Amino acid sequence: FLSSVSVDALPSILYPRNTAAPPPDSYLDIPFLPQESGLNQLMFSLDHHGVKPFVKYWGDFLGNPVGGISQTAGWFQLLVYGVRLDLERLMRWTGGEFTLSAMDTAGDDIGEDVGTLFTPAQAVTLRGSALFLLYITQHLFEDYLELNIGRASAGAFYARLPVMGLPVNGAVNSNPISLIYNASGFHGTGKANWMVNLKINTTATTYVQSAIFQATTSRSNQQWFNGVDFSFRHGDGIFMAAEVG
């Protein structure tokens, strides 16, 4: 049996801006709190000055009462948090944005007890805490062009179908799981590489984008330094991606 819960404590922007719903105009709606509450008013004030914090939480409870290698139950959780800065409001940088996020995971996804290739808990990304997104965005020509430079995962920009993040298990994922397993340097939530991405919004509902990403060699969590290893090492390369949507 499987169950999951997802809570948006603040406006959640896990991926680039175009994939998230815009915040309300009059206030920032925090669940379970009245609009006039102090925290909502604080968030509105921060947003007015160009500071947009976000927090997103996933929790998966899983159990295998029959089948598998052994019977067990477990809970796995993922917390993603960060801030998006509107540089135009903060420092009069026209069309500029800065995105910073980190993440933390904990729990057991019971994969070894089930004996499955795919992670039973969809929230599984990596173990422990890590720095995730760290990039600058420049919007040009009334958002017709969007340039992103910094650190992000390829899965944050490419081959994404957000609705597929709703199933509990990792066999069905927002990014095709074969890319994460087989494409060197293609990561989902959690692991970021250096990248340059250019997106052209051809119409209100269509776009073309292309990017160059750093392709890292295999690194353990200890060698990776929880996302703060910004180096290029011997054996690293690059890969290019392009997408029409």
CSV table of C-alpha atoms in Angstrom, one decimal:
chain,number,residue,atom,x,y,z
A,1,PHE,CA,0.0,0.0,0.0
A,2,LEU,CA,1.2,3.5,-0.8
A,3,SER,CA,0.2,6.9,0.3
A,4,SER,CA,1.7,10.4,-0.1
A,5,VAL,CA,1.3,13.9,1.1
A,6,SER,CA,2.6,17.2,-0.4
A,7,VAL,CA,2.5,20.5,1.4
A,8,ASP,CA,3.3,23.9,-0.1
A,9,ALA,CA,4.1,26.0,3.0
A,10,LEU,CA,5.0,29.0,0.9
A,11,PRO,CA,4.7,29.7,-2.9
A,12,SER,CA,6.5,26.7,-4.4
A,13,ILE,CA,8.9,27.3,-7.3
A,14,LEU,CA,10.9,24.2,-7.5
A,15,TYR,CA,11.7,24.5,-11.2
A,16,PRO,CA,12.1,27.5,-13.7
A,17,ARG,CA,9.5,30.2,-13.5
A,18,ASN,CA,7.4,29.2,-16.5
A,19,THR,CA,6.4,25.9,-14.9
A,20,ALA,CA,4.9,27.5,-11.8
A,21,ALA,CA,1.6,29.3,-11.3
A,22,PRO,CA,2.1,33.1,-10.6
A,23,PRO,CA,1.4,34.2,-7.1
A,24,PRO,CA,-1.8,36.1,-6.2
A,25,ASP,CA,-1.8,39.8,-6.9
A,26,SER,CA,-3.1,41.0,-3.5
A,27,TYR,CA,-1.4,38.7,-1.1
A,28,LEU,CA,0.7,35.5,-0.8
A,29,ASP,CA,-1.6,32.7,0.2
A,30,ILE,CA,-0.1,30.5,2.9
A,31,PRO,CA,-2.4,27.5,3.7
A,32,PHE,CA,-4.3,27.4,7.0
A,33,LEU,CA,-3.6,31.1,7.7
A,34,PRO,CA,-6.0,34.0,7.2
A,35,GLN,CA,-5.1,36.5,4.5
A,36,GLU,CA,-4.6,39.3,7.0
A,37,SER,CA,-2.3,37.3,9.3
A,38,GLY,CA,1.2,38.6,10.1
A,39,LEU,CA,3.0,35.9,8.2
A,40,ASN,CA,1.0,36.5,5.0
A,41,GLN,CA,1.5,40.2,5.4
A,42,LEU,CA,5.3,39.7,5.8
A,43,MET,CA,5.4,37.5,2.7
A,44,PHE,CA,3.5,40.1,0.7
A,45,SER,CA,6.0,42.8,1.9
A,46,LEU,CA,8.9,40.6,0.8
A,47,ASP,CA,7.4,39.9,-2.5
A,48,HIS,CA,6.7,43.6,-3.1
A,49,HIS,CA,10.5,44.2,-2.6
A,50,GLY,CA,11.4,41.4,-5.0
A,51,VAL,CA,12.2,38.6,-2.5
A,52,LYS,CA,10.2,35.5,-3.0
A,53,PRO,CA,10.9,32.6,-0.6
A,54,PHE,CA,9.5,29.1,-1.3
A,55,VAL,CA,9.2,25.8,0.5
A,56,LYS,CA,7.9,22.5,-0.8
A,57,TYR,CA,7.5,19.2,1.1
A,58,TRP,CA,6.8,15.7,-0.1
A,59,GLY,CA,6.2,12.7,2.2
A,60,ASP,CA,5.7,9.1,1.0
A,61,PHE,CA,4.5,6.3,3.3
A,62,LEU,CA,5.0,2.8,1.9
A,63,GLY,CA,4.6,-0.8,3.0
A,64,ASN,CA,4.6,-4.3,1.5
A,65,PRO,CA,2.5,-6.6,3.6
A,66,VAL,CA,3.0,-9.4,1.1
A,67,GLY,CA,5.6,-10.1,-1.6
A,68,GLY,CA,9.1,-8.7,-2.0
A,69,ILE,CA,12.2,-10.0,-0.2
A,70,SER,CA,10.9,-9.1,3.3
A,71,GLN,CA,7.8,-7.3,4.8
A,72,THR,CA,8.3,-3.8,6.1
A,73,ALA,CA,6.9,-0.3,6.1
A,74,GLY,CA,8.7,3.1,5.9
A,75,TRP,CA,8.4,6.8,5.4
A,76,PHE,CA,10.5,8.9,3.0
A,77,GLN,CA,10.4,12.7,2.9
A,78,LEU,CA,11.8,15.5,0.6
A,79,LEU,CA,12.1,19.2,1.6
A,80,VAL,CA,13.0,21.8,-1.0
A,81,TYR,CA,13.4,25.4,0.0
A,82,GLY,CA,15.0,28.6,-1.4
A,83,VAL,CA,14.5,32.1,-2.7
A,84,ARG,CA,13.9,33.8,-6.0
A,85,LEU,CA,15.2,37.4,-6.2
A,86,ASP,CA,13.6,39.9,-8.6
A,87,LEU,CA,16.8,41.9,-9.5
A,88,GLU,CA,14.8,44.6,-11.2
A,89,ARG,CA,13.1,45.5,-7.9
A,90,LEU,CA,16.1,45.0,-5.8
A,91,MET,CA,18.8,46.7,-7.8
A,92,ARG,CA,17.2,48.1,-11.0
A,93,TRP,CA,18.6,45.2,-13.1
A,94,THR,CA,16.0,45.2,-15.9
A,95,GLY,CA,14.7,41.7,-16.6
A,96,GLY,CA,17.1,40.1,-14.1
A,97,GLU,CA,16.3,37.3,-11.6
A,98,PHE,CA,18.4,35.1,-9.3
A,99,THR,CA,17.3,31.7,-8.1
A,100,LEU,CA,18.8,29.8,-5.1
A,101,SER,CA,17.5,26.6,-3.6
A,102,ALA,CA,18.6,23.7,-1.4
A,103,MET,CA,17.1,20.4,-0.4
A,104,ASP,CA,17.0,17.7,2.4
A,105,THR,CA,15.8,14.1,2.4
A,106,ALA,CA,15.3,11.6,5.2
A,107,GLY,CA,13.7,8.2,5.8
A,108,ASP,CA,13.6,4.8,4.1
A,109,ASP,CA,12.1,4.0,0.7
A,110,ILE,CA,12.0,0.2,1.4
A,111,GLY,CA,13.6,-0.5,-2.0
A,112,GLU,CA,16.0,-3.2,-0.6
A,113,ASP,CA,13.1,-5.0,1.1
A,114,VAL,CA,10.9,-4.9,-2.0
A,115,GLY,CA,13.8,-5.8,-4.4
A,116,THR,CA,12.7,-3.5,-7.2
A,117,LEU,CA,14.8,-1.7,-9.8
A,118,PHE,CA,12.8,1.6,-9.3
A,119,THR,CA,12.6,3.5,-6.1
A,120,PRO,CA,9.2,2.7,-4.4
A,121,ALA,CA,9.1,6.3,-3.0
A,122,GLN,CA,8.8,9.0,-5.7
A,123,ALA,CA,10.3,11.5,-3.3
A,124,VAL,CA,13.7,9.8,-3.4
A,125,THR,CA,16.3,11.9,-5.1
A,126,LEU,CA,19.6,11.8,-3.1
A,127,ARG,CA,20.4,11.1,0.5
A,128,GLY,CA,21.0,14.0,3.0
A,129,SER,CA,21.2,17.7,2.3
A,130,ALA,CA,22.5,19.5,-0.8
A,131,LEU,CA,22.6,22.8,-2.5
A,132,PHE,CA,20.5,22.6,-5.7
A,133,LEU,CA,19.6,25.5,-8.0
A,134,LEU,CA,22.0,28.5,-8.3
A,135,TYR,CA,21.5,30.6,-11.5
A,136,ILE,CA,20.8,34.0,-12.9
A,137,THR,CA,18.0,34.6,-15.4
A,138,GLN,CA,17.9,37.4,-17.9
A,139,HIS,CA,14.6,38.2,-19.6
A,140,LEU,CA,14.9,40.1,-22.9
A,141,PHE,CA,12.5,41.6,-25.4
A,142,GLU,CA,9.4,41.5,-23.2
A,143,ASP,CA,10.1,37.9,-22.2
A,144,TYR,CA,10.5,36.7,-25.8
A,145,LEU,CA,14.0,35.5,-24.9
A,146,GLU,CA,15.1,34.0,-21.6
A,147,LEU,CA,18.8,33.3,-20.8
A,148,ASN,CA,19.8,31.2,-17.7
A,149,ILE,CA,23.4,30.9,-16.6
A,150,GLY,CA,24.6,29.1,-13.5
A,151,ARG,CA,24.0,25.7,-11.9
A,152,ALA,CA,20.9,23.5,-12.4
A,153,SER,CA,19.9,20.0,-13.3
A,154,ALA,CA,19.0,19.2,-16.9
A,155,GLY,CA,15.8,17.7,-15.5
A,156,ALA,CA,14.7,21.1,-14.2
A,157,PHE,CA,14.5,22.5,-17.7
A,158,TYR,CA,14.2,19.5,-20.1
A,159,ALA,CA,12.1,16.4,-20.7
A,160,ARG,CA,9.6,17.4,-18.0
A,161,LEU,CA,6.0,16.4,-17.6
A,162,PRO,CA,5.0,17.8,-14.2
A,163,VAL,CA,1.8,15.7,-13.8
A,164,MET,CA,3.9,12.6,-13.8
A,165,GLY,CA,5.4,13.7,-10.5
A,166,LEU,CA,2.1,12.8,-8.8
A,167,PRO,CA,2.4,9.0,-8.7
A,168,VAL,CA,4.0,7.7,-5.5
A,169,ASN,CA,6.7,5.4,-7.0
A,170,GLY,CA,9.8,6.4,-8.9
A,171,ALA,CA,9.0,4.2,-11.9
A,172,VAL,CA,6.7,7.0,-13.3
A,173,ASN,CA,8.6,10.3,-13.0
A,174,SER,CA,8.4,13.9,-14.1
A,175,ASN,CA,11.6,13.2,-16.1
A,176,PRO,CA,11.8,9.9,-18.1
A,177,ILE,CA,13.8,7.6,-15.8
A,178,SER,CA,15.8,6.2,-18.7
A,179,LEU,CA,17.5,9.6,-19.1
A,180,ILE,CA,18.6,9.8,-15.5
A,181,TYR,CA,19.9,6.2,-15.6
A,182,ASN,CA,21.6,6.3,-19.1
A,183,ALA,CA,22.4,9.9,-20.1
A,184,SER,CA,25.7,11.0,-18.5
A,185,GLY,CA,25.1,14.3,-16.6
A,186,PHE,CA,21.3,14.3,-16.9
A,187,HIS,CA,19.9,14.7,-13.3
A,188,GLY,CA,16.5,15.4,-11.8
A,189,THR,CA,15.9,17.1,-8.5
A,190,GLY,CA,18.9,17.4,-6.3
A,191,LYS,CA,22.1,17.3,-8.4
A,192,ALA,CA,23.1,20.4,-10.4
A,193,ASN,CA,25.7,21.0,-13.0
A,194,TRP,CA,27.0,24.2,-14.7
A,195,MET,CA,24.8,25.2,-17.6
A,196,VAL,CA,23.8,27.9,-20.1
A,197,ASN,CA,20.3,27.7,-21.4
A,198,LEU,CA,18.5,29.9,-24.0
A,199,LYS,CA,14.7,29.8,-24.4
A,200,ILE,CA,12.7,31.5,-27.1
A,201,ASN,CA,9.0,31.9,-26.4
A,202,THR,CA,7.8,31.7,-30.0
A,203,THR,CA,4.1,32.2,-29.0
A,204,ALA,CA,2.1,32.4,-25.8
A,205,THR,CA,1.9,28.6,-25.8
A,206,THR,CA,5.0,27.4,-27.7
A,207,TYR,CA,8.7,27.6,-27.1
A,208,VAL,CA,12.1,26.5,-28.4
A,209,GLN,CA,15.1,26.1,-26.0
A,210,SER,CA,18.6,24.8,-26.2
A,211,ALA,CA,21.4,24.4,-23.6
A,212,ILE,CA,24.9,23.2,-22.9
A,213,PHE,CA,25.3,21.3,-19.6
A,214,GLN,CA,28.4,20.1,-17.7
A,215,ALA,CA,28.5,16.3,-17.9
A,216,THR,CA,30.2,15.1,-14.6
A,217,THR,CA,31.9,11.8,-14.0
A,218,SER,CA,30.5,9.4,-11.4
A,219,ARG,CA,30.9,10.9,-8.0
A,220,SER,CA,29.9,9.7,-4.6
A,221,ASN,CA,28.1,11.9,-2.1
A,222,GLN,CA,31.4,12.4,-0.3
A,223,GLN,CA,33.2,13.5,-3.4
A,224,TRP,CA,30.3,15.7,-4.5
A,225,PHE,CA,30.4,17.7,-1.3
A,226,ASN,CA,26.6,18.0,-1.1
A,227,GLY,CA,26.2,20.2,-4.1
A,228,VAL,CA,29.0,22.8,-3.4
A,229,ASP,CA,31.6,21.2,-5.6
A,230,PHE,CA,31.7,23.7,-8.4
A,231,SER,CA,34.8,22.3,-10.1
A,232,PHE,CA,35.4,20.8,-13.5
A,233,ARG,CA,37.4,17.6,-13.1
A,234,HIS,CA,39.4,15.3,-15.3
A,235,GLY,CA,36.9,13.2,-17.3
A,236,ASP,CA,34.1,15.8,-17.2
A,237,GLY,CA,32.6,16.9,-20.5
A,238,ILE,CA,29.6,18.7,-21.9
A,239,PHE,CA,26.3,17.7,-23.5
A,240,MET,CA,23.8,19.7,-25.4
A,241,ALA,CA,20.1,19.5,-25.2
A,242,ALA,CA,17.3,21.0,-27.3
A,243,GLU,CA,13.5,20.9,-26.9
A,244,VAL,CA,10.4,22.2,-28.6
A,245,GLY,CA,7.2,22.4,-26.5
